[in-house]
Amino acid sequence: MRKCRFTEEQIIGFIKQAEAACRSRSCAAKAVSATPPSTNGAPRRHGRTDARRLRELEAENGKLKKLLAEAHLDIHALNTAFG
């Protein structure tokens, strides 16, 4: 089987773009120079479970970035108070 030249995240992005613009997948595939057969089974292979997992990871990443920013603010405040 031939390997797809697009990553899973790119395929999910293409599907989201097509759904957001209310276009068919073949139209979205042409817009990114992909063949429609490479995107036909994409929701089954990538779309549902991986998109949900990707959203969860993005949410967790945002929470971790917020915690890191708060930690840096605390360190900065301690350095200015005692430094």
XYZ file of C-alpha atoms in Angstrom:
83
model
C 0.000 0.000 0.000
C 1.287 3.411 -0.909
C 2.134 5.783 1.902
C 0.162 9.023 2.063
C 2.215 12.192 1.671
C 0.081 14.074 4.173
C 0.268 13.698 7.943
C -2.785 12.775 9.998
C -3.048 16.327 11.324
C -3.044 17.738 7.787
C -5.764 15.323 6.669
C -7.890 16.231 9.692
C -7.338 19.904 8.859
C -8.471 19.347 5.278
C -11.618 17.619 6.464
C -12.382 20.439 8.908
C -11.870 23.039 6.180
C -14.239 21.191 3.870
C -16.883 20.824 6.573
C -16.554 24.472 7.597
C -16.969 25.690 4.021
C -19.808 23.199 3.342
C -17.912 21.838 0.374
C -17.421 18.293 -0.737
C -14.252 16.429 0.185
C -13.237 16.179 -3.442
C -13.313 19.978 -3.748
C -11.222 20.356 -0.599
C -8.815 17.685 -1.835
C -8.334 19.541 -5.112
C -7.650 22.764 -3.234
C -4.680 21.148 -1.488
C -3.540 19.122 -4.518
C -4.576 15.780 -3.054
C -6.447 13.107 -4.883
C -10.016 12.495 -3.725
C -9.390 8.768 -3.094
C -6.751 9.676 -0.507
C -9.363 11.591 1.488
C -12.363 9.272 0.969
C -11.650 6.991 3.911
C -10.094 9.717 6.014
C -12.976 10.184 8.482
C -12.981 6.470 9.139
C -9.208 6.271 9.517
C -8.384 9.626 11.058
C -11.336 11.869 11.539
C -13.412 10.787 14.459
C -11.207 9.293 17.148
C -7.988 11.063 16.224
C -9.672 14.448 15.939
C -11.146 14.001 19.400
C -7.760 12.917 20.751
C -6.092 15.886 19.053
C -8.599 18.303 20.621
C -7.992 16.781 24.050
C -4.233 17.066 23.622
C -4.534 20.688 22.506
C -6.651 21.481 25.564
C -4.146 19.774 27.858
C -1.304 21.613 26.133
C -3.057 24.927 26.769
C -3.490 24.102 30.454
C 0.176 23.163 30.770
C 1.277 26.377 29.039
C -0.864 28.373 31.461
C 0.692 26.579 34.459
C 4.174 27.219 33.093
C 3.432 30.914 32.593
C 2.133 31.192 36.159
C 5.262 29.460 37.467
C 7.470 31.898 35.535
C 5.508 34.824 36.968
C 5.995 33.457 40.492
C 9.729 33.056 39.930
C 9.985 36.569 38.523
C 8.067 38.002 41.471
C 10.328 36.191 43.944
C 13.451 37.397 42.139
C 12.299 41.022 42.189
C 11.252 40.843 45.857
C 14.404 39.185 47.173
C 16.893 39.842 44.401
